[in-house]
CSV table of C-alpha atoms in Angstrom, one decimal:
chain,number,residue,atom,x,y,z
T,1,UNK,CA,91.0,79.8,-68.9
T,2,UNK,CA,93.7,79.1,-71.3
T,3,UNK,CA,93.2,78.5,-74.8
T,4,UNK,CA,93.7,75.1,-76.3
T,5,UNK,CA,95.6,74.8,-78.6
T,6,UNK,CA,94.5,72.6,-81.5
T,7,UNK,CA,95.9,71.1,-84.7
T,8,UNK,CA,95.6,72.5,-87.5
T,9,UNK,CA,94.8,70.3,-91.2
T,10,UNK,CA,94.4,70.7,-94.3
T,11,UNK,CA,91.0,71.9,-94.2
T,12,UNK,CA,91.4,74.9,-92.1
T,13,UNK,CA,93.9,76.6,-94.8
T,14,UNK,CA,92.8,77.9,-98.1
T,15,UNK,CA,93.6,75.1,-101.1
T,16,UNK,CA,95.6,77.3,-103.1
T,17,UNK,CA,98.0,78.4,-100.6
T,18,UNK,CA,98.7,74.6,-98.9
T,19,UNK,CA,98.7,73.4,-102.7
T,20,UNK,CA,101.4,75.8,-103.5
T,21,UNK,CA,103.6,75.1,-100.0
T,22,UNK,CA,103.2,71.0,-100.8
T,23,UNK,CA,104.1,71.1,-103.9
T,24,UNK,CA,107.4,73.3,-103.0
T,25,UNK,CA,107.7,70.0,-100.4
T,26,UNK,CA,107.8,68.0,-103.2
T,27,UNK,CA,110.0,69.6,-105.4
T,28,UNK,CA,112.6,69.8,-102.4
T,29,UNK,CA,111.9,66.3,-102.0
T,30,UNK,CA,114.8,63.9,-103.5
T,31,UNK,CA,112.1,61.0,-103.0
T,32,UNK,CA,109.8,62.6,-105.5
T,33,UNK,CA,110.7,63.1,-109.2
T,34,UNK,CA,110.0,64.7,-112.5
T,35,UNK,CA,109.3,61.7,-114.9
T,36,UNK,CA,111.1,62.6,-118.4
T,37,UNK,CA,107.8,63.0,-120.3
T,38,UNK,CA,106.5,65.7,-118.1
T,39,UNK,CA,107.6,68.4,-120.1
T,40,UNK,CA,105.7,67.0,-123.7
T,41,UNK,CA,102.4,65.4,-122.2
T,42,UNK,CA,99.1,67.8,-122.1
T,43,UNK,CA,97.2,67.1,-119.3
T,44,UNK,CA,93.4,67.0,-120.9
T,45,UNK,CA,92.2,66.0,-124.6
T,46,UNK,CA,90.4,69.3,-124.2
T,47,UNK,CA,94.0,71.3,-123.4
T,48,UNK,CA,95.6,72.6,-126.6
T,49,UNK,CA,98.8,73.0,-125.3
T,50,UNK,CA,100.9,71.2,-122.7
T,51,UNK,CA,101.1,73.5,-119.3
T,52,UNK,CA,103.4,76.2,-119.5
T,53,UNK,CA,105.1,76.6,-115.9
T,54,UNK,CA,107.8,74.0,-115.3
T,55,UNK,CA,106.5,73.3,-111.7
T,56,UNK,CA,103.2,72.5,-113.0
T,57,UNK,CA,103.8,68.3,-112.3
T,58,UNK,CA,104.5,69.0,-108.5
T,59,UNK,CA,101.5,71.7,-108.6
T,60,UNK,CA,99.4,68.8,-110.1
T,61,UNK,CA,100.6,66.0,-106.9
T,62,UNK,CA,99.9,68.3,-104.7
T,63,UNK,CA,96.5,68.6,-105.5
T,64,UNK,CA,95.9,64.8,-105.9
T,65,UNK,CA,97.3,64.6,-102.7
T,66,UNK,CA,94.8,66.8,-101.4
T,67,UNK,CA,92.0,65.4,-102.8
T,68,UNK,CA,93.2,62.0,-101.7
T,69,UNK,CA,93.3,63.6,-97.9
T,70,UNK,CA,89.9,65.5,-98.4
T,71,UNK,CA,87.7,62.2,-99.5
T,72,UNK,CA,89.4,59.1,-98.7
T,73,UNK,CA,88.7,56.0,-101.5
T,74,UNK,CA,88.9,58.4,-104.4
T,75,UNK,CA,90.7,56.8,-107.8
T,76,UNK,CA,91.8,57.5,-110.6
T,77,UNK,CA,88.3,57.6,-112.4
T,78,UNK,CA,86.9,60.4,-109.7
T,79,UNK,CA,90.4,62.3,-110.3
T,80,UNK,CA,90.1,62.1,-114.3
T,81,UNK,CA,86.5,63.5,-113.8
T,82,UNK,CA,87.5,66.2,-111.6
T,83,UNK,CA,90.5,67.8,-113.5
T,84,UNK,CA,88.5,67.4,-116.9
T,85,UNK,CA,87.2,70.0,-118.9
T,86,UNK,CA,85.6,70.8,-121.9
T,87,UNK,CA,86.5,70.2,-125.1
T,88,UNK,CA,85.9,73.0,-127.2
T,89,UNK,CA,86.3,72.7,-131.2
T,90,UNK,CA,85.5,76.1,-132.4
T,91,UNK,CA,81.8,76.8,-133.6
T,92,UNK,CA,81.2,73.3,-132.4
T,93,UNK,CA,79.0,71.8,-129.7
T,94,UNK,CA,81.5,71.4,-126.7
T,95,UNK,CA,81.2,68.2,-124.7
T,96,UNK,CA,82.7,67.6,-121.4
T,97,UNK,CA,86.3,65.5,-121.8
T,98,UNK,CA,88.3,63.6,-118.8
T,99,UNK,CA,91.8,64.4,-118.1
T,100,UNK,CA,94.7,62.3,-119.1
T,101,UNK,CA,94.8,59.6,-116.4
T,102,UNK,CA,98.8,58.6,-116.8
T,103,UNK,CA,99.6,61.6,-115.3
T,104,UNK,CA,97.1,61.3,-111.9
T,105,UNK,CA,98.3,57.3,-112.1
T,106,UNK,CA,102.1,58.6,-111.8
T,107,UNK,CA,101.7,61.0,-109.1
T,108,UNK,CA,99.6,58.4,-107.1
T,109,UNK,CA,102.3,55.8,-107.8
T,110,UNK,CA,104.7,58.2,-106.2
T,111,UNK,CA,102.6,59.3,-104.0
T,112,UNK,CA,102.5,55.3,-103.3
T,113,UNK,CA,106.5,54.5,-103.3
T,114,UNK,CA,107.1,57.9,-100.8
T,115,UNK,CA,104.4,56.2,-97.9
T,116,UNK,CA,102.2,59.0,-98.4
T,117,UNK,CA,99.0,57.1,-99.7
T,118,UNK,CA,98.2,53.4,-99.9
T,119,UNK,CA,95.5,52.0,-101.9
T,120,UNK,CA,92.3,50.8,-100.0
T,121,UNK,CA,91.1,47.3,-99.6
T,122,UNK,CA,87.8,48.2,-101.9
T,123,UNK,CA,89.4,50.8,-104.6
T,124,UNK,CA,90.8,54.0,-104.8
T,125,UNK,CA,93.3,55.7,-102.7
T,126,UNK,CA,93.5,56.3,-98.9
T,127,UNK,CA,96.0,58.7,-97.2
T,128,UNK,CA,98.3,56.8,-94.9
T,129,UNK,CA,99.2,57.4,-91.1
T,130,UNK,CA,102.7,59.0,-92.3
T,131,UNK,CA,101.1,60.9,-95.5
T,132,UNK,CA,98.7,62.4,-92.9
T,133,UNK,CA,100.8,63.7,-90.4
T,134,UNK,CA,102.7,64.9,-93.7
T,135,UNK,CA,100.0,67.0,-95.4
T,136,UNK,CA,99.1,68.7,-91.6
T,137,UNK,CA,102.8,69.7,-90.7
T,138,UNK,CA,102.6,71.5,-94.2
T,139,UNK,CA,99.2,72.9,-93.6
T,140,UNK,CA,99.8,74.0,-89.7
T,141,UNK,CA,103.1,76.0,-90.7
T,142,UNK,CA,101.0,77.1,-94.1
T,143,UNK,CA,98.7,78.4,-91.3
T,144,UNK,CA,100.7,80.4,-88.9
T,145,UNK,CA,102.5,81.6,-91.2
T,146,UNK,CA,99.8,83.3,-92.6
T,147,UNK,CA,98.2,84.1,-89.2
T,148,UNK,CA,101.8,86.4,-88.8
T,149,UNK,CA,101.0,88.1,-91.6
C-alpha cells in the first residue's frame, strides 16, 4: 500500500528549530513590528541586563505563539510564570521572580491585530483557524526541510 501522507504541526518538529523559522516569519512580516522600547526593556526583574541579540523580540513571539498553539486558554499570568526565573542577589537567598508581562501582553496584542490568536470566551489566549494553519505551514517546511538534511 501507499503511504499516507499526513500533516505535519508543530509538535512533531523540535521547539528550537520551528521557534527560530517563526520568528524569521515574523521579522519578514510587514504586519508585525518592533515596538520602540524593545531595545531598553529587560525581560525578567531577575535579568541584569536587557537581551543582547537584536532579534530577541521576534525570538520571544514566536515562542508565545507556540505556547499559545501547544495549550490553548493560556494568559498572560501562565506566560509570566513560565519565562520567569530566579532572582539571584549575590550571597542572598534567591527567590523565584515572574517575567515582565508588557512584553508577553505586546506580542499577544500583535499576535491579536495579525488574526493569529483571539482571546477565549473564559480567559487566556486561543490560536485562531488562520494562526493554525499559520504556525503548521512553518512547522511542515521546518520539517522537510530537515528530513532533506
Amino acid at each position: 500500500m501507499a503511504e499516507e501522507t499526513r500533516g505535519i504541526c508543530v509538535r512533531d518538529v523540535p521547539a528550537k528549530a520551528f521557534i527560530a523559522a517563526y520568528a524569521e516569519h515574523l521579522k519578514n512580516s510587514d504586519k508585525f513590528e518592533l515596538p520602540v522600547w524593545a531595545d531598553l526593556v529587560k525581560t525578567s526583574v531577575a535579568n541584569e541586563l536587557a537581551p543582547y541579540g537584536d532579534d530577541w523580540y521576534y525570538v520571544r513571539a514566536a515562542s508565545i505563539a507556540r505556547k499559545v498553539y501547544l495549550r490553548p486558554g493560556v494568559g498572560v499570568g501562565q506566560l509570566r510564570k513560565w519565562y520567569g526565573g530566579n532572582n539571584r542577589k549575590g550571597t542572598r537567598t534567591e527567590h523565584f521572580r515572574k517575567a515582565n508581562a508588557g512584553i508577553i501582553r505586546s506580542v499577544l496584542i500583535q499576535l491579536g491585530e495579525m488574526k493569529v490568536t483571539e482571546q477565549c470566551e473564559g480567559g487566556g489566549r486561543r490560536m485562531t483557524r488562520v494562526g493554525q494553519q499559520d504556525l503548521d505551514r512553518i512547522a511542515g517546511s521546518v520539517f522537510y526541510d530537515a528530513e532533506e538534511d
